[in-house]
mmCIF file of C-alpha atoms in Angstrom:
data_model
loop_
_atom_site.group_PDB
_atom_site.id
_atom_site.type_symbol
_atom_site.label_atom_id
_atom_site.label_comp_id
_atom_site.label_asym_id
_atom_site.label_seq_id
_atom_site.Cartn_x
_atom_site.Cartn_y
_atom_site.Cartn_z
ATOM 1 C CA UNK A 1 70.266 27.779 93.372
ATOM 2 C CA UNK A 2 69.666 24.104 92.473
ATOM 3 C CA UNK A 3 65.937 24.744 91.933
ATOM 4 C CA UNK A 4 66.707 27.755 89.732
ATOM 5 C CA UNK A 5 69.077 25.684 87.615
ATOM 6 C CA UNK A 6 66.510 22.938 87.225
ATOM 7 C CA UNK A 7 63.821 25.372 86.146
ATOM 8 C CA UNK A 8 66.232 27.062 83.754
ATOM 9 C CA UNK A 9 67.070 23.707 82.190
ATOM 10 C CA UNK A 10 63.406 22.890 81.784
ATOM 11 C CA UNK A 11 62.759 26.254 80.166
ATOM 12 C CA UNK A 12 65.586 25.778 77.671
ATOM 13 C CA UNK A 13 64.483 22.257 76.764
ATOM 14 C CA UNK A 14 60.894 23.353 76.271
ATOM 15 C CA UNK A 15 61.947 25.919 73.651
ATOM 16 C CA UNK A 16 64.021 23.542 71.535
ATOM 17 C CA UNK A 17 62.544 22.733 68.102
ATOM 18 C CA UNK A 18 61.374 19.271 67.178
ATOM 19 C CA UNK A 19 60.134 18.249 70.598
ATOM 20 C CA UNK A 20 56.567 17.334 69.636
ATOM 21 C CA UNK A 21 57.192 14.672 66.998
ATOM 22 C CA UNK A 22 54.098 12.620 67.706
ATOM 23 C CA UNK A 23 50.645 13.947 66.801
ATOM 24 C CA UNK A 24 48.890 15.903 69.521
ATOM 25 C CA UNK A 25 45.797 14.007 70.746
ATOM 26 C CA UNK A 26 44.392 17.047 72.562
ATOM 27 C CA UNK A 27 43.226 20.313 71.011
ATOM 28 C CA UNK A 28 43.900 23.559 72.872
ATOM 29 C CA UNK A 29 40.620 25.496 72.798
ATOM 30 C CA UNK A 30 41.033 28.165 75.483
ATOM 31 C CA UNK A 31 43.531 29.899 77.752
ATOM 32 C CA UNK A 32 42.320 31.367 81.053
ATOM 33 C CA UNK A 33 44.644 33.867 82.710
ATOM 34 C CA UNK A 34 44.839 33.815 86.493
ATOM 35 C CA UNK A 35 44.728 37.163 88.246
ATOM 36 C CA UNK A 36 47.795 38.946 89.690
ATOM 37 C CA UNK A 37 49.768 35.812 90.507
ATOM 38 C CA UNK A 38 53.403 36.559 91.477
ATOM 39 C CA UNK A 39 56.312 34.678 89.976
ATOM 40 C CA UNK A 40 56.553 31.232 91.522
ATOM 41 C CA UNK A 41 57.231 27.669 90.361
ATOM 42 C CA UNK A 42 53.966 26.033 91.414
ATOM 43 C CA UNK A 43 50.233 26.016 91.074
ATOM 44 C CA UNK A 44 48.341 23.115 92.569
ATOM 45 C CA UNK A 45 45.116 21.260 91.932
ATOM 46 C CA UNK A 46 41.826 22.193 90.269
ATOM 47 C CA UNK A 47 38.132 21.426 90.774
ATOM 48 C CA UNK A 48 34.898 22.145 88.921
ATOM 49 C CA UNK A 49 31.292 22.920 89.737
ATOM 50 C CA UNK A 50 29.450 21.480 86.733
ATOM 51 C CA UNK A 51 25.987 22.731 87.674
ATOM 52 C CA UNK A 52 27.168 26.236 88.514
ATOM 53 C CA UNK A 53 29.689 26.261 85.670
ATOM 54 C CA UNK A 54 32.669 27.253 87.816
ATOM 55 C CA UNK A 55 36.331 26.334 87.778
ATOM 56 C CA UNK A 56 38.445 26.531 90.965
ATOM 57 C CA UNK A 57 42.225 27.009 90.770
ATOM 58 C CA UNK A 58 44.915 27.187 93.464
ATOM 59 C CA UNK A 59 47.736 29.605 92.515
ATOM 60 C CA UNK A 60 50.111 28.953 95.406
ATOM 61 C CA UNK A 61 52.211 32.076 94.873
ATOM 62 C CA UNK A 62 49.035 34.138 95.288
ATOM 63 C CA UNK A 63 48.009 32.175 98.436
ATOM 64 C CA UNK A 64 44.441 31.998 97.216
ATOM 65 C CA UNK A 65 41.758 30.081 95.371
ATOM 66 C CA UNK A 66 40.581 31.781 92.196
ATOM 67 C CA UNK A 67 37.167 31.095 90.673
ATOM 68 C CA UNK A 68 36.393 31.346 86.948
ATOM 69 C CA UNK A 69 33.412 30.861 84.683
ATOM 70 C CA UNK A 70 33.833 27.363 83.277
ATOM 71 C CA UNK A 71 32.681 28.359 79.784
ATOM 72 C CA UNK A 72 33.922 31.894 79.216
ATOM 73 C CA UNK A 73 36.962 31.865 81.497
ATOM 74 C CA UNK A 74 35.814 35.092 83.136
ATOM 75 C CA UNK A 75 37.291 35.760 86.589
ATOM 76 C CA UNK A 76 34.507 35.560 89.192
ATOM 77 C CA UNK A 77 36.028 35.645 92.669
ATOM 78 C CA UNK A 78 39.115 35.141 94.782
ATOM 79 C CA UNK A 79 39.257 33.433 98.175
ATOM 80 C CA UNK A 80 42.308 34.961 99.852
ATOM 81 C CA UNK A 81 44.172 34.644 103.105
ATOM 82 C CA UNK A 82 45.449 31.104 102.686
ATOM 83 C CA UNK A 83 48.879 29.891 103.711
ATOM 84 C CA UNK A 84 49.656 27.330 101.001
ATOM 85 C CA UNK A 85 46.634 26.058 99.048
ATOM 86 C CA UNK A 86 46.938 22.531 97.702
ATOM 87 C CA UNK A 87 43.946 20.306 96.959
ATOM 88 C CA UNK A 88 40.452 21.689 96.373
ATOM 89 C CA UNK A 89 37.152 19.780 96.399
ATOM 90 C CA UNK A 90 33.667 20.971 95.483
ATOM 91 C CA UNK A 91 30.570 19.221 96.878
ATOM 92 C CA UNK A 92 27.630 20.095 94.661
ATOM 93 C CA UNK A 93 24.765 18.946 96.882
ATOM 94 C CA UNK A 94 25.877 21.257 99.697
ATOM 95 C CA UNK A 95 27.380 23.954 97.467
ATOM 96 C CA UNK A 96 30.559 23.924 99.524
ATOM 97 C CA UNK A 97 34.232 24.312 98.681
ATOM 98 C CA UNK A 98 36.918 22.408 100.616
ATOM 99 C CA UNK A 99 40.515 23.648 100.453
ATOM 100 C CA UNK A 100 43.537 21.909 101.944
ATOM 101 C CA UNK A 101 45.780 24.647 103.337
ATOM 102 C CA UNK A 102 49.195 23.123 103.914
ATOM 103 C CA UNK A 103 51.044 25.769 105.891
ATOM 104 C CA UNK A 104 48.710 25.898 108.926
ATOM 105 C CA UNK A 105 47.529 22.290 108.476
ATOM 106 C CA UNK A 106 43.852 23.045 107.888
ATOM 107 C CA UNK A 107 40.940 22.030 105.734
ATOM 108 C CA UNK A 108 39.010 25.235 105.108
ATOM 109 C CA UNK A 109 35.318 24.912 104.234
ATOM 110 C CA UNK A 110 33.633 27.745 102.311
ATOM 111 C CA UNK A 111 30.059 28.509 101.340
ATOM 112 C CA UNK A 112 29.746 28.161 97.581
ATOM 113 C CA UNK A 113 27.206 30.973 97.277
ATOM 114 C CA UNK A 114 29.114 33.922 98.713
ATOM 115 C CA UNK A 115 32.472 32.234 99.509
ATOM 116 C CA UNK A 116 32.475 33.044 103.219
ATOM 117 C CA UNK A 117 34.373 30.729 105.557
ATOM 118 C CA UNK A 118 32.073 28.255 107.265
ATOM 119 C CA UNK A 119 34.476 26.117 109.224
ATOM 120 C CA UNK A 120 38.080 24.964 109.616
ATOM 121 C CA UNK A 121 39.271 21.451 110.395
ATOM 122 C CA UNK A 122 42.600 21.320 112.231
ATOM 123 C CA UNK A 123 45.126 18.696 111.123
ATOM 124 C CA UNK A 124 48.915 18.428 111.372
ATOM 125 C CA UNK A 125 51.211 20.683 109.398
ATOM 126 C CA UNK A 126 52.065 20.118 105.732
ATOM 127 C CA UNK A 127 48.543 18.987 104.812
ATOM 128 C CA UNK A 128 48.515 18.327 101.086
ATOM 129 C CA UNK A 129 46.757 15.669 98.997
ATOM 130 C CA UNK A 130 43.051 14.835 99.135
ATOM 131 C CA UNK A 131 41.018 11.819 98.088
ATOM 132 C CA UNK A 132 37.231 11.611 98.191
ATOM 133 C CA UNK A 133 34.781 8.779 98.837
ATOM 134 C CA UNK A 134 31.481 9.893 97.244
ATOM 135 C CA UNK A 135 29.536 7.096 98.939
ATOM 136 C CA UNK A 136 30.317 8.126 102.510
ATOM 137 C CA UNK A 137 31.066 11.789 101.607
ATOM 138 C CA UNK A 138 34.410 11.468 103.359
ATOM 139 C CA UNK A 139 37.528 13.378 102.352
ATOM 140 C CA UNK A 140 40.916 11.815 103.096
ATOM 141 C CA UNK A 141 43.757 14.292 103.598
ATOM 142 C CA UNK A 142 47.489 13.659 103.953
ATOM 143 C CA UNK A 143 49.214 15.619 106.752
ATOM 144 C CA UNK A 144 52.229 15.459 109.012
ATOM 145 C CA UNK A 145 55.385 13.646 107.963
ATOM 146 C CA UNK A 146 58.726 15.144 107.022
ATOM 147 C CA UNK A 147 57.263 18.585 106.309
ATOM 148 C CA UNK A 148 55.922 18.691 109.870
ATOM 149 C CA UNK A 149 59.174 17.262 111.282
ATOM 150 C CA UNK A 150 57.557 13.947 112.136
ATOM 151 C CA UNK A 151 58.596 10.398 111.280
ATOM 152 C CA UNK A 152 55.045 9.382 110.435
ATOM 153 C CA UNK A 153 52.305 10.733 108.184
ATOM 154 C CA UNK A 154 48.563 10.670 108.737
ATOM 155 C CA UNK A 155 45.763 10.109 106.282
ATOM 156 C CA UNK A 156 42.948 11.901 108.087
ATOM 157 C CA UNK A 157 39.249 11.285 107.471
ATOM 158 C CA UNK A 158 37.059 14.412 107.344
ATOM 159 C CA UNK A 159 33.267 14.167 107.199
ATOM 160 C CA UNK A 160 32.418 16.766 104.539
ATOM 161 C CA UNK A 161 28.863 17.075 105.852
ATOM 162 C CA UNK A 162 29.615 17.875 109.481
ATOM 163 C CA UNK A 163 33.216 19.039 109.108
ATOM 164 C CA UNK A 164 34.243 16.522 111.770
ATOM 165 C CA UNK A 165 37.752 15.068 111.825
ATOM 166 C CA UNK A 166 36.586 11.487 112.283
ATOM 167 C CA UNK A 167 39.814 9.503 112.446
ATOM 168 C CA UNK A 168 43.296 8.804 111.091
ATOM 169 C CA UNK A 169 45.325 6.125 109.401
ATOM 170 C CA UNK A 170 48.898 6.298 110.687
ATOM 171 C CA UNK A 171 51.449 5.444 107.997
ATOM 172 C CA UNK A 172 55.105 5.076 109.115
ATOM 173 C CA UNK A 173 56.658 7.140 106.317
ATOM 174 C CA UNK A 174 57.881 10.676 105.827
ATOM 175 C CA UNK A 175 55.900 11.549 102.690
ATOM 176 C CA UNK A 176 52.468 10.542 101.401
ATOM 177 C CA UNK A 177 51.464 11.775 97.964
ATOM 178 C CA UNK A 178 48.483 11.207 95.660
ATOM 179 C CA UNK A 179 45.903 8.505 96.313
ATOM 180 C CA UNK A 180 43.188 6.569 94.507
ATOM 181 C CA UNK A 181 39.989 5.615 96.354
ATOM 182 C CA UNK A 182 38.417 2.347 95.209
ATOM 183 C CA UNK A 183 34.598 2.316 95.139
ATOM 184 C CA UNK A 184 34.035 -1.455 95.089
ATOM 185 C CA UNK A 185 36.023 -2.078 98.273
ATOM 186 C CA UNK A 186 37.402 -0.238 101.297
ATOM 187 C CA UNK A 187 40.821 0.124 99.688
ATOM 188 C CA UNK A 188 42.811 3.303 99.195
ATOM 189 C CA UNK A 189 46.005 3.135 97.150
ATOM 190 C CA UNK A 190 48.523 5.817 98.109
ATOM 191 C CA UNK A 191 52.083 6.723 97.138
ATOM 192 C CA UNK A 192 54.860 6.372 99.718
ATOM 193 C CA UNK A 193 57.295 8.488 97.761
ATOM 194 C CA UNK A 194 60.458 8.267 99.885
ATOM 195 C CA UNK A 195 60.045 4.495 100.192
ATOM 196 C CA UNK A 196 59.314 3.888 96.489
ATOM 197 C CA UNK A 197 56.211 1.963 97.466
ATOM 198 C CA UNK A 198 52.447 2.028 97.099
ATOM 199 C CA UNK A 199 50.536 1.373 100.317
ATOM 200 C CA UNK A 200 47.175 -0.366 100.292
ATOM 201 C CA UNK A 201 44.978 0.976 103.095
ATOM 202 C CA UNK A 202 41.667 -0.204 104.516
ATOM 203 C CA UNK A 203 39.637 2.953 105.084
ATOM 204 C CA UNK A 204 37.033 1.171 107.218
ATOM 205 C CA UNK A 205 39.482 -0.515 109.589
ATOM 206 C CA UNK A 206 41.898 2.434 109.206
ATOM 207 C CA UNK A 207 44.933 0.241 108.821
ATOM 208 C CA UNK A 208 47.712 -0.431 106.320
ATOM 209 C CA UNK A 209 46.936 -3.756 104.621
ATOM 210 C CA UNK A 210 50.170 -4.127 102.656
ATOM 211 C CA UNK A 211 52.762 -2.259 100.613
ATOM 212 C CA UNK A 212 53.890 -2.892 97.041
ATOM 213 C CA UNK A 213 57.425 -2.013 95.914
ATOM 214 C CA UNK A 214 57.863 0.135 92.804
ATOM 215 C CA UNK A 215 60.892 -1.204 90.919
ATOM 216 C CA UNK A 216 60.232 0.147 87.409
ATOM 217 C CA UNK A 217 60.306 3.819 88.454
ATOM 218 C CA UNK A 218 61.558 6.203 91.130
ATOM 219 C CA UNK A 219 59.866 8.846 93.288
ATOM 220 C CA UNK A 220 56.262 7.802 92.727
ATOM 221 C CA UNK A 221 54.069 10.917 92.943
ATOM 222 C CA UNK A 222 50.906 10.711 90.805
ATOM 223 C CA UNK A 223 48.282 7.961 90.685
ATOM 224 C CA UNK A 224 45.145 6.876 88.804
ATOM 225 C CA UNK A 225 42.925 3.803 88.872
ATOM 226 C CA UNK A 226 41.155 1.692 86.260
ATOM 227 C CA UNK A 227 38.942 -0.096 88.737
ATOM 228 C CA UNK A 228 37.012 -2.153 86.180
ATOM 229 C CA UNK A 229 40.173 -3.863 84.931
ATOM 230 C CA UNK A 230 42.121 -3.906 88.225
ATOM 231 C CA UNK A 231 44.886 -1.630 86.992
ATOM 232 C CA UNK A 232 46.678 1.032 89.017
ATOM 233 C CA UNK A 233 48.771 3.650 87.228
ATOM 234 C CA UNK A 234 51.641 5.148 89.244
ATOM 235 C CA UNK A 235 53.453 8.223 87.918
ATOM 236 C CA UNK A 236 57.157 8.382 88.826
ATOM 237 C CA UNK A 237 59.725 11.192 88.611
ATOM 238 C CA UNK A 238 62.838 9.231 87.656
ATOM 239 C CA UNK A 239 64.797 12.439 87.008
ATOM 240 C CA UNK A 240 64.128 16.102 86.300
ATOM 241 C CA UNK A 241 63.646 15.346 82.614
ATOM 242 C CA UNK A 242 62.179 11.838 82.490
ATOM 243 C CA UNK A 243 59.626 9.692 84.245
ATOM 244 C CA UNK A 244 57.585 6.511 84.058
ATOM 245 C CA UNK A 245 54.024 5.342 84.499
ATOM 246 C CA UNK A 246 54.170 1.974 86.243
ATOM 247 C CA UNK A 247 51.128 -0.223 85.626
ATOM 248 C CA UNK A 248 50.192 -2.494 88.550
ATOM 249 C CA UNK A 249 47.693 -5.340 88.772
ATOM 250 C CA UNK A 250 45.685 -4.510 91.916
ATOM 251 C CA UNK A 251 44.708 -8.165 92.398
ATOM 252 C CA UNK A 252 48.330 -9.276 92.746
ATOM 253 C CA UNK A 253 50.377 -6.122 93.357
ATOM 254 C CA UNK A 254 52.605 -7.070 90.413
ATOM 255 C CA UNK A 255 54.095 -4.510 88.029
ATOM 256 C CA UNK A 256 53.021 -5.426 84.500
ATOM 257 C CA UNK A 257 54.271 -2.510 82.384
ATOM 258 C CA UNK A 258 56.210 0.757 82.450
ATOM 259 C CA UNK A 259 55.415 3.649 80.115
ATOM 260 C CA UNK A 260 58.004 6.410 79.481
ATOM 261 C CA UNK A 261 56.947 10.031 80.071
ATOM 262 C CA UNK A 262 58.571 13.383 80.797
ATOM 263 C CA UNK A 263 59.863 14.570 84.151
ATOM 264 C CA UNK A 264 57.995 16.207 87.033
ATOM 265 C CA UNK A 265 54.748 14.309 86.556
ATOM 266 C CA UNK A 266 52.165 15.430 89.103
ATOM 267 C CA UNK A 267 48.806 14.352 87.692
ATOM 268 C CA UNK A 268 47.447 11.157 86.152
ATOM 269 C CA UNK A 269 43.912 10.437 85.012
ATOM 270 C CA UNK A 270 42.247 7.361 83.550
ATOM 271 C CA UNK A 271 39.395 7.951 81.110
ATOM 272 C CA UNK A 272 37.307 4.746 81.063
ATOM 273 C CA UNK A 273 35.194 5.862 78.096
ATOM 274 C CA UNK A 274 38.143 6.584 75.830
ATOM 275 C CA UNK A 275 40.413 3.984 77.479
ATOM 276 C CA UNK A 276 43.159 6.563 77.802
ATOM 277 C CA UNK A 277 45.734 7.578 80.410
ATOM 278 C CA UNK A 278 46.589 11.280 80.698
ATOM 279 C CA UNK A 279 49.862 12.300 82.379
ATOM 280 C CA UNK A 280 50.672 15.982 82.974
ATOM 281 C CA UNK A 281 54.417 16.587 83.257
ATOM 282 C CA UNK A 282 56.378 19.675 84.286
ATOM 283 C CA UNK A 283 58.682 19.275 81.295
ATOM 284 C CA UNK A 284 55.917 20.840 79.234
ATOM 285 C CA UNK A 285 53.720 18.092 77.840
ATOM 286 C CA UNK A 286 50.649 16.013 78.567
ATOM 287 C CA UNK A 287 51.327 12.420 77.535
ATOM 288 C CA UNK A 288 48.362 10.389 76.314
ATOM 289 C CA UNK A 289 48.395 6.594 76.215
ATOM 290 C CA UNK A 290 45.755 4.471 74.515
ATOM 291 C CA UNK A 291 44.814 1.094 75.986
ATOM 292 C CA UNK A 292 44.089 -1.757 73.591
ATOM 293 C CA UNK A 293 43.462 -4.043 76.565
ATOM 294 C CA UNK A 294 44.447 -4.035 80.274
ATOM 295 C CA UNK A 295 47.911 -5.391 79.431
ATOM 296 C CA UNK A 296 48.818 -3.140 76.501
ATOM 297 C CA UNK A 297 49.223 0.651 76.308
ATOM 298 C CA UNK A 298 50.616 2.701 73.441
ATOM 299 C CA UNK A 299 51.542 6.374 73.258
ATOM 300 C CA UNK A 300 48.762 8.129 71.332
ATOM 301 C CA UNK A 301 50.656 11.422 71.346
ATOM 302 C CA UNK A 302 51.525 14.352 73.539
ATOM 303 C CA UNK A 303 50.155 17.879 73.787
ATOM 304 C CA UNK A 304 52.453 20.809 74.474
ATOM 305 C CA UNK A 305 51.702 22.818 77.621
ATOM 306 C CA UNK A 306 54.391 24.870 79.448
ATOM 307 C CA UNK A 307 57.303 24.536 81.842
ATOM 308 C CA UNK A 308 56.166 23.273 85.281
ATOM 309 C CA UNK A 309 52.568 22.824 84.090
ATOM 310 C CA UNK A 310 52.332 19.629 86.083
ATOM 311 C CA UNK A 311 48.884 19.727 87.692
ATOM 312 C CA UNK A 312 45.724 19.123 85.703
ATOM 313 C CA UNK A 313 42.114 17.958 85.880
ATOM 314 C CA UNK A 314 40.262 15.696 83.466
ATOM 315 C CA UNK A 315 36.517 16.394 83.395
ATOM 316 C CA UNK A 316 34.991 13.452 81.483
ATOM 317 C CA UNK A 317 31.521 15.034 81.423
ATOM 318 C CA UNK A 318 32.906 17.908 79.348
ATOM 319 C CA UNK A 319 35.560 15.932 77.438
ATOM 320 C CA UNK A 320 38.050 18.548 78.610
ATOM 321 C CA UNK A 321 41.428 18.534 80.296
ATOM 322 C CA UNK A 322 42.408 21.621 82.309
ATOM 323 C CA UNK A 323 46.149 22.181 82.856
ATOM 324 C CA UNK A 324 47.423 24.683 85.436
ATOM 325 C CA UNK A 325 50.482 26.774 84.511
ATOM 326 C CA UNK A 326 52.424 28.821 87.096
ATOM 327 C CA UNK A 327 53.819 32.313 86.529
ATOM 328 C CA UNK A 328 57.275 31.376 85.351
ATOM 329 C CA UNK A 329 59.428 32.352 82.409
ATOM 330 C CA UNK A 330 57.750 34.797 80.071
ATOM 331 C CA UNK A 331 54.092 34.060 80.673
ATOM 332 C CA UNK A 332 51.528 34.742 83.400
ATOM 333 C CA UNK A 333 49.851 32.066 85.504
ATOM 334 C CA UNK A 334 47.111 30.527 83.399
ATOM 335 C CA UNK A 335 44.912 27.503 82.778
ATOM 336 C CA UNK A 336 45.097 25.726 79.441
ATOM 337 C CA UNK A 337 41.849 24.094 78.342
ATOM 338 C CA UNK A 338 42.148 21.129 75.984
ATOM 339 C CA UNK A 339 39.370 19.321 74.157
ATOM 340 C CA UNK A 340 39.665 15.560 74.505
ATOM 341 C CA UNK A 341 38.102 13.034 72.093
#
């Protein structure tokens, strides 16, 4: 009942006039309808195959991964039989698709040519978020924790070449959320949502280095990294209707700014070319902040999406932002394609 009331409130707010008072910095250029997705409040993350021009979506209510033509939006294929699809990764050099299936606690590996299952990697239950190190070709997957009735959560390393589960980092918390993998060091920054902290992990030593408290926001979920300027962006769900992006100096762990956004944020991206932060929020907008320098960020505008459209994917090579919309309210499950500057 509580969830229904929350969704109803979001739906009502999203239909009120005068919500988008700032100019929209993104242009909606295409809408891709997902196929036969039942009513449900969530869709999860997206991935692209740039060479093969494919887009991968994870409609959770359908328990599948759906594949679309990246240019035309044409439906190409559906990978079915999943329990609860969350993160999806595509590795171009091997033409393989990696799907985190939360309900059974698996990483499923599929052949990108004909979509047949190649291998499964067994983890703990409630597997969810994924981070990727392109240098070592290692995927890092959160699993265990409160959803698996455990008092600890694992960040498990999976070799995407061999499919081997090569080790774990044990984090004494009930919930791990999104992470950012730093390329210039062995650090991974990851959200400890129930503790209102960000943990700094060493992926080589597989240990927790330190934790940083989040005081300028609550329920930190999303994350993005400006590695060149040592800035970490942490998206917080302060309430159902409002949130914050907390800006952290990764050299000191200090909070240096907080940027107001809508509620139910689930995705952040940093665009180094445009010096912009994109935040997709379930209250029906993508918030865009422009950086004048690493200590100053201003709202450039917000683009209207839909209720609970909280997951997204920025593809800098295409200057496009893809936003995933569940089947809720009056519309079908769909993907909104925005042109970015």
